[in-house]
Short mmCIF file of N, CA, C and O in Angstrom, two decimals:
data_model
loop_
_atom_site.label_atom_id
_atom_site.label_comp_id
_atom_site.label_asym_id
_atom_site.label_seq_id
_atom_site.Cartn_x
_atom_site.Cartn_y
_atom_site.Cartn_z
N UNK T 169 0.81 -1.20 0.00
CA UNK T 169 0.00 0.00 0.00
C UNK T 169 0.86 1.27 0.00
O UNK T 169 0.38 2.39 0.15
N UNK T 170 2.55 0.93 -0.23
CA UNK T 170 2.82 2.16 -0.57
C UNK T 170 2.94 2.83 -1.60
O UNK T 170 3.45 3.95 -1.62
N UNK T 171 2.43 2.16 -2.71
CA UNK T 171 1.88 3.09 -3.88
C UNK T 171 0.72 3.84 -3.70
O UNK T 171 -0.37 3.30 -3.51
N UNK T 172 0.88 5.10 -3.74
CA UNK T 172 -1.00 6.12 -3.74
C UNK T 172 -1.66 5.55 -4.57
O UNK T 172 -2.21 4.67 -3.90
N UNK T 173 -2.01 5.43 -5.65
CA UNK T 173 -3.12 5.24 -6.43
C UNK T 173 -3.46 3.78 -5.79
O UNK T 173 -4.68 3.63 -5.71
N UNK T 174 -2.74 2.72 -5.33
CA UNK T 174 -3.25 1.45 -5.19
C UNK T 174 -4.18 1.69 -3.58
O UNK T 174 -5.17 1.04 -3.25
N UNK T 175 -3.59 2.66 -2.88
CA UNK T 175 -3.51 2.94 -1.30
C UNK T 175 -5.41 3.37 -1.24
O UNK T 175 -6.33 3.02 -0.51
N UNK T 176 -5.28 4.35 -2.50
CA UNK T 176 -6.51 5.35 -3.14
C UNK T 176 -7.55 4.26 -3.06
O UNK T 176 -8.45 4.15 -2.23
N UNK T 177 -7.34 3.71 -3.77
CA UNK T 177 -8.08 2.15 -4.87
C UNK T 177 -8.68 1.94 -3.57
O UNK T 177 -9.83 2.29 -3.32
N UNK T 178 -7.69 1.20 -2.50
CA UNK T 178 -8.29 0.32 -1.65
C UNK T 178 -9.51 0.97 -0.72
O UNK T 178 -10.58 0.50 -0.32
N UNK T 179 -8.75 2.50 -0.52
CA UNK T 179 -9.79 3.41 0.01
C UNK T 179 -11.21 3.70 -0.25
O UNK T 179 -12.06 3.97 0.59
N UNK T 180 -11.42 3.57 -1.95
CA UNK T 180 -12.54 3.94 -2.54
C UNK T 180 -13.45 2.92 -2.19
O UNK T 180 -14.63 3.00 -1.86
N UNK T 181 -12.39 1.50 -2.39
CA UNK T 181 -13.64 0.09 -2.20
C UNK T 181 -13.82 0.26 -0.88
O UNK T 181 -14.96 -0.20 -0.74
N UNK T 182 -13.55 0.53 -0.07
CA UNK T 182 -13.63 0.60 1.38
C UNK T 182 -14.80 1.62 1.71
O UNK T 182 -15.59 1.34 2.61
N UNK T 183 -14.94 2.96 0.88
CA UNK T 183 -16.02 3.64 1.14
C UNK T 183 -17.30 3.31 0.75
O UNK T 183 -18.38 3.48 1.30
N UNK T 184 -16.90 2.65 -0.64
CA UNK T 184 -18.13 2.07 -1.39
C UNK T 184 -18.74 0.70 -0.73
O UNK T 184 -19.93 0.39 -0.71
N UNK T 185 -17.85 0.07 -0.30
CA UNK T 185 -18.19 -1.16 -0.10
C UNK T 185 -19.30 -0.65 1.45
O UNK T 185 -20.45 -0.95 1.78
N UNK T 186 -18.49 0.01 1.90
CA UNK T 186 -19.30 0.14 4.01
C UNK T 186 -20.43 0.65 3.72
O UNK T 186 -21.45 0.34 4.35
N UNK T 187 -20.42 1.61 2.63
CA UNK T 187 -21.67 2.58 2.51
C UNK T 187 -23.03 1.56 2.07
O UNK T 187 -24.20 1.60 2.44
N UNK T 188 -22.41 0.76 1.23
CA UNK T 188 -23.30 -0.07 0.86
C UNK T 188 -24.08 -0.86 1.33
O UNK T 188 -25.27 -1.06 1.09
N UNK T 189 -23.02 -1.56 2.34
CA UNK T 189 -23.46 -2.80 3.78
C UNK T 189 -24.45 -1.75 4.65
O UNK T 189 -25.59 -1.84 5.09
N UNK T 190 -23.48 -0.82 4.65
CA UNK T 190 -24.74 -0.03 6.05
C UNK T 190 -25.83 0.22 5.43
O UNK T 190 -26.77 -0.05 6.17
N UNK T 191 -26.20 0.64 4.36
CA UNK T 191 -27.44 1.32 3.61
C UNK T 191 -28.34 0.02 3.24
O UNK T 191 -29.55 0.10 3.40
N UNK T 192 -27.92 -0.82 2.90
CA UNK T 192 -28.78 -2.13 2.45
C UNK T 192 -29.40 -3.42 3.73
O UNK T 192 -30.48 -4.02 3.74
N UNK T 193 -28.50 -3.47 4.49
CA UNK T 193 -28.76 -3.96 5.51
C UNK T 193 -29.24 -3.27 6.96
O UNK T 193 -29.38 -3.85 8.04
N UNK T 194 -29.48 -1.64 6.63
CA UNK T 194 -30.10 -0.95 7.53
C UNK T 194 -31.16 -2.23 8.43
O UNK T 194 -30.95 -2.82 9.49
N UNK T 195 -32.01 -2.25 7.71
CA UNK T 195 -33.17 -2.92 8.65
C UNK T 195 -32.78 -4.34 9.25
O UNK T 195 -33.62 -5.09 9.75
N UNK T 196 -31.36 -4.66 9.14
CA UNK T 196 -31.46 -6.20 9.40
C UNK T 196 -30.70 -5.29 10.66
O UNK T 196 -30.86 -5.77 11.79
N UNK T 197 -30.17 -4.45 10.60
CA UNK T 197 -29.06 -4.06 11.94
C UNK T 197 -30.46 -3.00 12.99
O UNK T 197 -30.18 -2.09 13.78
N UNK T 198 -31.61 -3.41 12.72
CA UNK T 198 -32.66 -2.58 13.63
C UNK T 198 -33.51 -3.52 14.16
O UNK T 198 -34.20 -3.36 15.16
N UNK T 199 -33.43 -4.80 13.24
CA UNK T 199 -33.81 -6.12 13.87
C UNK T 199 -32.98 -6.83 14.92
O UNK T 199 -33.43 -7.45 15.88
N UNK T 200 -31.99 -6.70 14.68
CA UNK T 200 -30.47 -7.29 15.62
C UNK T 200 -30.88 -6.46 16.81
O UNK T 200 -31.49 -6.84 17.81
N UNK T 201 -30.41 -5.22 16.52
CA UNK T 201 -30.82 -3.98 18.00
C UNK T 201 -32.04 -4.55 18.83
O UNK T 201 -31.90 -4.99 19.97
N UNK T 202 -33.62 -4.49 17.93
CA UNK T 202 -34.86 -4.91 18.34
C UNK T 202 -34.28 -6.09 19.78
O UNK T 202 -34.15 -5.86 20.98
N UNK T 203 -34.05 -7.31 19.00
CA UNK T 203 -33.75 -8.74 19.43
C UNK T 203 -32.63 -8.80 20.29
O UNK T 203 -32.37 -9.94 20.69
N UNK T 204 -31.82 -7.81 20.73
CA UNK T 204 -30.65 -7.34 21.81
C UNK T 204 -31.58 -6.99 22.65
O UNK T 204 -31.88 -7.70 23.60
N UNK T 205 -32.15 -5.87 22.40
CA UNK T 205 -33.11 -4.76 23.68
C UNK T 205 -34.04 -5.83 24.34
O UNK T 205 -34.13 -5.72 25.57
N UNK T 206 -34.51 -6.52 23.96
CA UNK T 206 -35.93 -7.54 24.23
C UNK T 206 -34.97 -8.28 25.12
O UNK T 206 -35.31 -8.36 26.30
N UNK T 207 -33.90 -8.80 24.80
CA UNK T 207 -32.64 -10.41 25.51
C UNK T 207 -32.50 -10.11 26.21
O UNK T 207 -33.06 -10.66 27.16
N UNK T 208 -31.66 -9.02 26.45
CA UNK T 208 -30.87 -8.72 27.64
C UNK T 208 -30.94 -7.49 28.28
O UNK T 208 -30.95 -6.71 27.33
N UNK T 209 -30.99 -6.78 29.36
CA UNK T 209 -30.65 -5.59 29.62
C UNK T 209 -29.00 -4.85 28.76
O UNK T 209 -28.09 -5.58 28.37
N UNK T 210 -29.00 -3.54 28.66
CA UNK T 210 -27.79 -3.69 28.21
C UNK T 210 -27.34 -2.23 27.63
O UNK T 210 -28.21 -1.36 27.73
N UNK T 211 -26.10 -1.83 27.05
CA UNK T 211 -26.58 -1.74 25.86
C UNK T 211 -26.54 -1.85 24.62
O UNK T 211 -25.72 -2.75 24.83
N UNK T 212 -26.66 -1.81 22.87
CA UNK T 212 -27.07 -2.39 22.04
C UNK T 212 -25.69 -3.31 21.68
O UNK T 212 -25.55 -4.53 21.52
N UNK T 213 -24.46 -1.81 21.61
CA UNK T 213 -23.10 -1.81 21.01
C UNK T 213 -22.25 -2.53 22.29
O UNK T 213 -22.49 -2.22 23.46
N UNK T 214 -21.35 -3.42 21.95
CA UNK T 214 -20.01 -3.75 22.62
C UNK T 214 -19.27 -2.96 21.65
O UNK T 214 -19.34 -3.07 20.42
N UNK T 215 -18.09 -1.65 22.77
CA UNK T 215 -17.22 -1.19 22.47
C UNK T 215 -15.62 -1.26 22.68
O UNK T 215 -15.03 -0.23 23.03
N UNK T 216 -15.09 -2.15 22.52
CA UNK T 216 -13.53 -2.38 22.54
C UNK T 216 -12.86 -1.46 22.03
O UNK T 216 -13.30 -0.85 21.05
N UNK T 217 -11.43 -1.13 22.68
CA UNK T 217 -10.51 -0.03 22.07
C UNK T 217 -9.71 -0.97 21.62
O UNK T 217 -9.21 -1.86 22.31
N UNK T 218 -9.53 -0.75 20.09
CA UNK T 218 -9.07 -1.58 19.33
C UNK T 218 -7.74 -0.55 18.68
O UNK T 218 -7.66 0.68 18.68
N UNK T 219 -6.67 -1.71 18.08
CA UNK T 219 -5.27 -1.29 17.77
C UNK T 219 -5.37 -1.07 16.27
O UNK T 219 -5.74 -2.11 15.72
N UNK T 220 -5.15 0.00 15.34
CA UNK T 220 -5.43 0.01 13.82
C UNK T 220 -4.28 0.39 13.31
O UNK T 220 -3.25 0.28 13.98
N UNK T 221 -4.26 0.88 12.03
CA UNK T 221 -2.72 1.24 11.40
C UNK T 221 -2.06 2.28 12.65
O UNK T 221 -2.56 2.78 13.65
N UNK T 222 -0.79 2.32 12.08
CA UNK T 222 0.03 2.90 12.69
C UNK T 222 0.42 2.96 14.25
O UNK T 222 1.15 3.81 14.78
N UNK T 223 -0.40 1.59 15.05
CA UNK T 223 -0.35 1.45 16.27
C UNK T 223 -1.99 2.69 16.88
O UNK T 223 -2.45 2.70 18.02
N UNK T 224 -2.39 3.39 15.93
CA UNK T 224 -3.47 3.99 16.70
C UNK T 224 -5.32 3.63 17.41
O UNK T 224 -6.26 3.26 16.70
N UNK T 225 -5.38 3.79 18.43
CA UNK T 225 -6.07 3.03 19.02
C UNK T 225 -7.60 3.62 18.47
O UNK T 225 -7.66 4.73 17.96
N UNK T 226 -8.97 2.64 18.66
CA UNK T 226 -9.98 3.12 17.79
C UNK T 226 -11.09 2.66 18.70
O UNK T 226 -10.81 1.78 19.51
N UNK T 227 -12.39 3.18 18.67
CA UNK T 227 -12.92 2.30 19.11
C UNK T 227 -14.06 1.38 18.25
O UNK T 227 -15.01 1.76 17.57
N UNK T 228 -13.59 0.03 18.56
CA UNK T 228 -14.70 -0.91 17.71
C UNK T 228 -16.12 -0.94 17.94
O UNK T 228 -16.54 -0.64 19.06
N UNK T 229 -17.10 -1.35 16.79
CA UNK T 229 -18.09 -1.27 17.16
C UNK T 229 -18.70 -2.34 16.67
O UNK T 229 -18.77 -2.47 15.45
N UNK T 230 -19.45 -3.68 17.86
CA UNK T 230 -20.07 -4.63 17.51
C UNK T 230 -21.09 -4.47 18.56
O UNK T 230 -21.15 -3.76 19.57
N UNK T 231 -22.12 -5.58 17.86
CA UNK T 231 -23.36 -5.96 18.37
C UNK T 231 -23.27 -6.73 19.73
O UNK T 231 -22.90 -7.90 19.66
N UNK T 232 -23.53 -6.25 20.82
CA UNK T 232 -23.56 -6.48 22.14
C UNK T 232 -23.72 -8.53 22.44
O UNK T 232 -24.87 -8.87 22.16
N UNK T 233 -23.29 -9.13 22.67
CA UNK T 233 -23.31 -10.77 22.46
C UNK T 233 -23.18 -11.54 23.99
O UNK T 233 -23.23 -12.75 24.22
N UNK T 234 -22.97 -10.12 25.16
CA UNK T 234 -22.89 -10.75 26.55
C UNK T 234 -24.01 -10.31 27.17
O UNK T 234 -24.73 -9.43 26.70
N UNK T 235 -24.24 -11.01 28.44
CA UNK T 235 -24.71 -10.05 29.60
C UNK T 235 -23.29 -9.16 30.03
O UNK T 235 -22.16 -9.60 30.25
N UNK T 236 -23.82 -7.69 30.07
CA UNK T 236 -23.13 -6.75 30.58
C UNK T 236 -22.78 -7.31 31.94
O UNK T 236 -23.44 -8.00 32.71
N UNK T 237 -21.38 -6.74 32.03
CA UNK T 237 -20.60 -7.44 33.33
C UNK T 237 -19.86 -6.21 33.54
O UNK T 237 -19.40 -5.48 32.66
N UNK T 238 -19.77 -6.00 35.12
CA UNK T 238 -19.01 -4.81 35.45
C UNK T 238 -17.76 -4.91 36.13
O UNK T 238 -17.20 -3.95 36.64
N UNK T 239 -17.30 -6.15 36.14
CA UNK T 239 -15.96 -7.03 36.17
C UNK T 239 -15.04 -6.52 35.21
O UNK T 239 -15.40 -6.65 34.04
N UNK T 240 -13.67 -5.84 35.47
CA UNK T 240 -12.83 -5.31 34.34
C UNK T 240 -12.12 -6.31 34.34
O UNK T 240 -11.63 -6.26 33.22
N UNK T 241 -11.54 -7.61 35.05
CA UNK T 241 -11.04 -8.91 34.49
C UNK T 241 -11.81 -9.74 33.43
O UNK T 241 -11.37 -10.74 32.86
N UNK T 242 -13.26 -9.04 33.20
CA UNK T 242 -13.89 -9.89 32.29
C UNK T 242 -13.60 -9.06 31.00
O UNK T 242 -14.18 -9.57 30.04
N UNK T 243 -13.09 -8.29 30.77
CA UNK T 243 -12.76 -7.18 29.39
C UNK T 243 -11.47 -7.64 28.87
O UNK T 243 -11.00 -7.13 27.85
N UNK T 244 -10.78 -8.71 29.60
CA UNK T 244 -9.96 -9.13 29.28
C UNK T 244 -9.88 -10.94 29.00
O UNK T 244 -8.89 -11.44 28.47
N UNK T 245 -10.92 -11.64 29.39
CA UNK T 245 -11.02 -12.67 29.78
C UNK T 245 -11.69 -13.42 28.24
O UNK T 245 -12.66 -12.91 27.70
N UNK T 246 -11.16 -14.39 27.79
CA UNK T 246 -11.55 -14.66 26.00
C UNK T 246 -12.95 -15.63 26.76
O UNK T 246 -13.04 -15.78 27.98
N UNK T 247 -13.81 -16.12 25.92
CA UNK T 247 -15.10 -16.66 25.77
C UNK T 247 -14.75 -17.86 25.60
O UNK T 247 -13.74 -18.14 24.95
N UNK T 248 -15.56 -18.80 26.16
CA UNK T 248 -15.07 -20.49 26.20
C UNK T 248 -15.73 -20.66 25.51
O UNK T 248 -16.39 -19.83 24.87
N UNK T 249 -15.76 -22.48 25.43
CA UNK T 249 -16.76 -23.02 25.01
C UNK T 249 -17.99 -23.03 25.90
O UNK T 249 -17.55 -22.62 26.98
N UNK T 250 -19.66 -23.35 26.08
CA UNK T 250 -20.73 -22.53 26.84
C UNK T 250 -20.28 -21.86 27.63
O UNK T 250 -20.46 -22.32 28.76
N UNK T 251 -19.57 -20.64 27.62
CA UNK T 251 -19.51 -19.32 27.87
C UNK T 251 -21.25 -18.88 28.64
O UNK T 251 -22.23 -18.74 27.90
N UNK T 252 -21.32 -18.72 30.04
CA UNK T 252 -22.54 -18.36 30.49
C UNK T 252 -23.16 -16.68 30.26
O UNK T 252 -24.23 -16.09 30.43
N UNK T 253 -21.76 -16.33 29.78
CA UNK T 253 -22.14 -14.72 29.82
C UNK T 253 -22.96 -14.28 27.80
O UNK T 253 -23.37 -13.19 27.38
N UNK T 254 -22.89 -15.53 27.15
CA UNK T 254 -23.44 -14.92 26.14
C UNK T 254 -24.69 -15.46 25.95
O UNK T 254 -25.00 -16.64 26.10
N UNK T 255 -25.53 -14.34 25.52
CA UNK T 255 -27.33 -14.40 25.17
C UNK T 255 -27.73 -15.47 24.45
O UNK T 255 -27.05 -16.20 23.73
N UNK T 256 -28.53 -15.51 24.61
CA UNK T 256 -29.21 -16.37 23.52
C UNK T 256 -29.57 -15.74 21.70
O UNK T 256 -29.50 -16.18 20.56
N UNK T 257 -29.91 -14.61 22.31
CA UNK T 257 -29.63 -14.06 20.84
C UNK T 257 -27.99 -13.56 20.56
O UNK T 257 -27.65 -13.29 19.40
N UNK T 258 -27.15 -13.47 21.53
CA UNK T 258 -25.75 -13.53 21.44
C UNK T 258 -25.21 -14.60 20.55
O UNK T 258 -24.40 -14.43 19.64
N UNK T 259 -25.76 -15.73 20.92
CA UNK T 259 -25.34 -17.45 20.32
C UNK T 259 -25.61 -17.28 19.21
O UNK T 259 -24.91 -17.97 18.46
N UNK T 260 -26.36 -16.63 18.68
CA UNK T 260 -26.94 -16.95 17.30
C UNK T 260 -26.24 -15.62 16.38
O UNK T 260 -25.90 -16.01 15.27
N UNK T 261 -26.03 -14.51 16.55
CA UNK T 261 -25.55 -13.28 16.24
C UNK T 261 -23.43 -14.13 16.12
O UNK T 261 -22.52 -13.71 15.39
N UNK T 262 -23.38 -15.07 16.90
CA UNK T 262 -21.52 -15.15 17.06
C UNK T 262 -21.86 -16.45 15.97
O UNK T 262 -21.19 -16.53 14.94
N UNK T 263 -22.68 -17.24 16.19
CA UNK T 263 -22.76 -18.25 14.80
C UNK T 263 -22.96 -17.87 13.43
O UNK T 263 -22.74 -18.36 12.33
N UNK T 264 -23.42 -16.91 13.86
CA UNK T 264 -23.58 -16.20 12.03
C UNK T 264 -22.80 -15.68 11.71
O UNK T 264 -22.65 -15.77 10.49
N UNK T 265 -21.59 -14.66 12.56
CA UNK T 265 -21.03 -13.68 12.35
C UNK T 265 -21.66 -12.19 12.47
O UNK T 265 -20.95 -11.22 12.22
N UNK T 266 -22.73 -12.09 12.79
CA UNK T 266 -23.87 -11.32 12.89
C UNK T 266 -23.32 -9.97 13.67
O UNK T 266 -23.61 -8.84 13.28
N UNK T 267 -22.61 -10.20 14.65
CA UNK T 267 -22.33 -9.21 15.69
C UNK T 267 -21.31 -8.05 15.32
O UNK T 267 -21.19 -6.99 15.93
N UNK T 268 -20.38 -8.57 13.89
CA UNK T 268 -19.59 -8.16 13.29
C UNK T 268 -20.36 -7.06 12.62
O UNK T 268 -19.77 -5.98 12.54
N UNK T 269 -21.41 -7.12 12.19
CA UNK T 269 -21.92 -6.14 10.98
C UNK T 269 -21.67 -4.26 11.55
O UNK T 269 -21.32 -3.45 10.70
N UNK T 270 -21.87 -3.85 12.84
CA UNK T 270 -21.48 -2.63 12.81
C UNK T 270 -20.08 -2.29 12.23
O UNK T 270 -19.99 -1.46 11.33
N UNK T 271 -18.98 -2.93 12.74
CA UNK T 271 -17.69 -2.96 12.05
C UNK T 271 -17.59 -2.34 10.87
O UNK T 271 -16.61 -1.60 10.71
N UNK T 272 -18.86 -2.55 9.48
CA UNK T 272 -18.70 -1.54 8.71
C UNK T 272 -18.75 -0.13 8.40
O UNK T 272 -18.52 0.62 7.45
N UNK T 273 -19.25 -0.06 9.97
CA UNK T 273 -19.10 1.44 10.31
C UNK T 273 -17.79 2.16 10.61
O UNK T 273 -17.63 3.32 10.23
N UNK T 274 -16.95 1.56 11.22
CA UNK T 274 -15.53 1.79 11.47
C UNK T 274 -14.91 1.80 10.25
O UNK T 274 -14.03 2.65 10.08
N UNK T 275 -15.29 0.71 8.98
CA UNK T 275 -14.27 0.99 7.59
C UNK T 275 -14.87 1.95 7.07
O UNK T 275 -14.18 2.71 6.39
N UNK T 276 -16.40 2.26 7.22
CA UNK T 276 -16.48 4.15 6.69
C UNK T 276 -15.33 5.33 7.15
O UNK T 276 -14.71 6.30 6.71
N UNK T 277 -15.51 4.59 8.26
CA UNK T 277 -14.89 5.96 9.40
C UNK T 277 -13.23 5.55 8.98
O UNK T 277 -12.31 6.26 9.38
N UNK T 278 -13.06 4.71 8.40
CA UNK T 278 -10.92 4.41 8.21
C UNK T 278 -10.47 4.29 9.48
O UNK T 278 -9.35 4.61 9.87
N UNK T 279 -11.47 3.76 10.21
CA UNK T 279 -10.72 2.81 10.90
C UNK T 279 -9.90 1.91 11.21
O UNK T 279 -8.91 1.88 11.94
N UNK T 280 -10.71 0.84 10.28
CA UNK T 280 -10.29 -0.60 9.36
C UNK T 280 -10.22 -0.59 8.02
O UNK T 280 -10.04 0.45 7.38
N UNK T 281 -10.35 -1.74 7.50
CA UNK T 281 -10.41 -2.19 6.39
C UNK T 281 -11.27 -3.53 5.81
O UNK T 281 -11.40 -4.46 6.61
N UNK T 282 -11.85 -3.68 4.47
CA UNK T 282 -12.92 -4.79 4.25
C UNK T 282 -11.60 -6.16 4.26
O UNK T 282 -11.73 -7.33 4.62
N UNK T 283 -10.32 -5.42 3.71
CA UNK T 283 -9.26 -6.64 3.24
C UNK T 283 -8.47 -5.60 4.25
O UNK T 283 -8.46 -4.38 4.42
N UNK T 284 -7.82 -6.74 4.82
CA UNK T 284 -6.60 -6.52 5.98
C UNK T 284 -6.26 -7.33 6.97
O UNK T 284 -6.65 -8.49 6.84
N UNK T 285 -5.55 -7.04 8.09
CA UNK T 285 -5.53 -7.91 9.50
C UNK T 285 -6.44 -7.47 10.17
O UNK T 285 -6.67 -6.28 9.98
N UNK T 286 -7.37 -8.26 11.24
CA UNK T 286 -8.17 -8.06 12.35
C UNK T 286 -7.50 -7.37 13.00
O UNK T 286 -6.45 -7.91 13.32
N UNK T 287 -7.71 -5.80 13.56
CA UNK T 287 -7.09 -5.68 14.72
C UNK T 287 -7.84 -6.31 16.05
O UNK T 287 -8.94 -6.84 16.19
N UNK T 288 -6.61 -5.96 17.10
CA UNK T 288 -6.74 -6.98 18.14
C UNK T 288 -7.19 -6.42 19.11
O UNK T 288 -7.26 -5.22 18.82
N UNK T 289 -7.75 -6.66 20.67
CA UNK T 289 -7.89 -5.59 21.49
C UNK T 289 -6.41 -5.34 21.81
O UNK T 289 -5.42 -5.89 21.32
N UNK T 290 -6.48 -4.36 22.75
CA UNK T 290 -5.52 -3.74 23.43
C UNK T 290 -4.34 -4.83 24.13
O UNK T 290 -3.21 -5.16 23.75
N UNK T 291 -5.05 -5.18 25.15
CA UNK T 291 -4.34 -6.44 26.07
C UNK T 291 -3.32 -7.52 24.92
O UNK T 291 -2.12 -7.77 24.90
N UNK T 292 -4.52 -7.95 24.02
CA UNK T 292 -3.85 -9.21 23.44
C UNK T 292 -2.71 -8.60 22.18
O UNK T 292 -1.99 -9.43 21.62
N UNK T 293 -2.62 -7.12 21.79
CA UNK T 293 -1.74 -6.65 21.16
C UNK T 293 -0.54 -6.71 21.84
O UNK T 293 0.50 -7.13 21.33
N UNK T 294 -0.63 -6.33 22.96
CA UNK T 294 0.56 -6.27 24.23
C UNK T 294 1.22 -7.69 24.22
O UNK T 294 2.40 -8.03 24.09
N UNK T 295 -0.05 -8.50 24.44
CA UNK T 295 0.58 -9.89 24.67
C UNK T 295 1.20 -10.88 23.89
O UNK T 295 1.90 -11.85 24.17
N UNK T 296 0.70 -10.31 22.63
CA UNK T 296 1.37 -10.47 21.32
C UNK T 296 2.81 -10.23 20.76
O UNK T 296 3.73 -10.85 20.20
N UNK T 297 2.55 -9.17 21.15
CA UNK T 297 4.17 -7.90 21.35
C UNK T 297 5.35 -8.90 21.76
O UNK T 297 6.51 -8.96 21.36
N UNK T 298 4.66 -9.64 22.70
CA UNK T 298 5.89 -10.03 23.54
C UNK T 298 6.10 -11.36 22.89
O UNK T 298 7.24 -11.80 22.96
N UNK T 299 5.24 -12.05 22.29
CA UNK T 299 5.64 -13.44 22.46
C UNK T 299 6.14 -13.60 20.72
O UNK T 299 7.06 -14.39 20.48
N UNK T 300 5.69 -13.07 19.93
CA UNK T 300 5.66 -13.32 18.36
C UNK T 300 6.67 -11.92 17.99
O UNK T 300 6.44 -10.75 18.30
N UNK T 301 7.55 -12.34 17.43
CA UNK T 301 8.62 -11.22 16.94
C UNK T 301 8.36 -10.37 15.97
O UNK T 301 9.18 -10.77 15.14
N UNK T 302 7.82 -9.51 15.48
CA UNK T 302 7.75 -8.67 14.02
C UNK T 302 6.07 -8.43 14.22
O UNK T 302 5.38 -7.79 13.43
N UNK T 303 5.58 -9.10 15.43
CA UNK T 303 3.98 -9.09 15.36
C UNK T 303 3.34 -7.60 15.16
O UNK T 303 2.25 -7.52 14.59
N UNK T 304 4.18 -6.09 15.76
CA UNK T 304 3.67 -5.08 15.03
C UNK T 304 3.55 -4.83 14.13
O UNK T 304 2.57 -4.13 13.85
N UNK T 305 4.63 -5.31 12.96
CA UNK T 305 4.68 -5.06 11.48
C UNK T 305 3.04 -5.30 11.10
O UNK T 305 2.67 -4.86 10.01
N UNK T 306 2.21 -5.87 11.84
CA UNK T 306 0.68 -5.77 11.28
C UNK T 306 -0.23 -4.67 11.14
O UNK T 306 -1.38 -4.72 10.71
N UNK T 307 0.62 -3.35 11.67
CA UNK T 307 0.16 -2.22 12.06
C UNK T 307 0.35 -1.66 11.01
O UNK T 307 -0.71 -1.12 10.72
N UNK T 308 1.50 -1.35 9.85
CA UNK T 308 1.81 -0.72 9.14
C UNK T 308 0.76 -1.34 7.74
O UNK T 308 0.83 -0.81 6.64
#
């Protein structure tokens, strides 16, 4: 991506592409919300501060998939197998991939990207850092 015009390119599909997801699937992401609000107390969005180019931190935006917990060891703590803290409409939103769909709000915003690396949360970037050698080079 250090050619501009290719850097450009990827940018454009990135605007076109999010604008698209968000605008077409509007009503499926007001049904998701609906079927969150009804499950669980809560609220709609889980927000993670997530790691993006250049090491800068962002915040992510997915479809809420726990009971809210006010435990800050649980913001760090990965999801098992029957995991008690996720909904029932959680289960079904993480089997589909479902919970992911705000995310295209962040590649409007150049946050992310449709093609790239996942960024990671915070913690597991750190923990990464340490154990895998060159593991920032994912930043650039």
């Amino acid at each position: 991506m250090d050619n501009l015009f290719n850097a450009g390119l990827k940018r454009a599909f990135d605007i076109l592409f999010s604008l698209i997801v968000l605008v077409l699937l509007s009503p499926v992401y007001l049904i998701i919300a609906a079927l969150i609000y009804v499950d669980s107390p809560g609220p709609l969005l889980y927000k993670p501060v997530r790691i993006g180019e250049g090491g800068k931190k962002f915040t992510c935006y997915k479809f809420r998939t726990m009971h809210e917990n006010e435990s800050p060891e649980n913001n760090t703590k990965s999801t098992t197998v029957n995991d008690k803290r996720i909904t029932k409409i959680g289960a079904i939103l993480r089997k589909h991939n479902l919970d992911e769909l705000p995310q295209f709000l962040n590649v409007f915003m150049n946050q992310m990207s449709v093609v790239g690396p996942r960024p990671h949360r915070t913690f597991l970037n750190k923990d990464m850092q340490q154990k895998v050698q060159g593991y920032m080079i994912r930043h650039y």
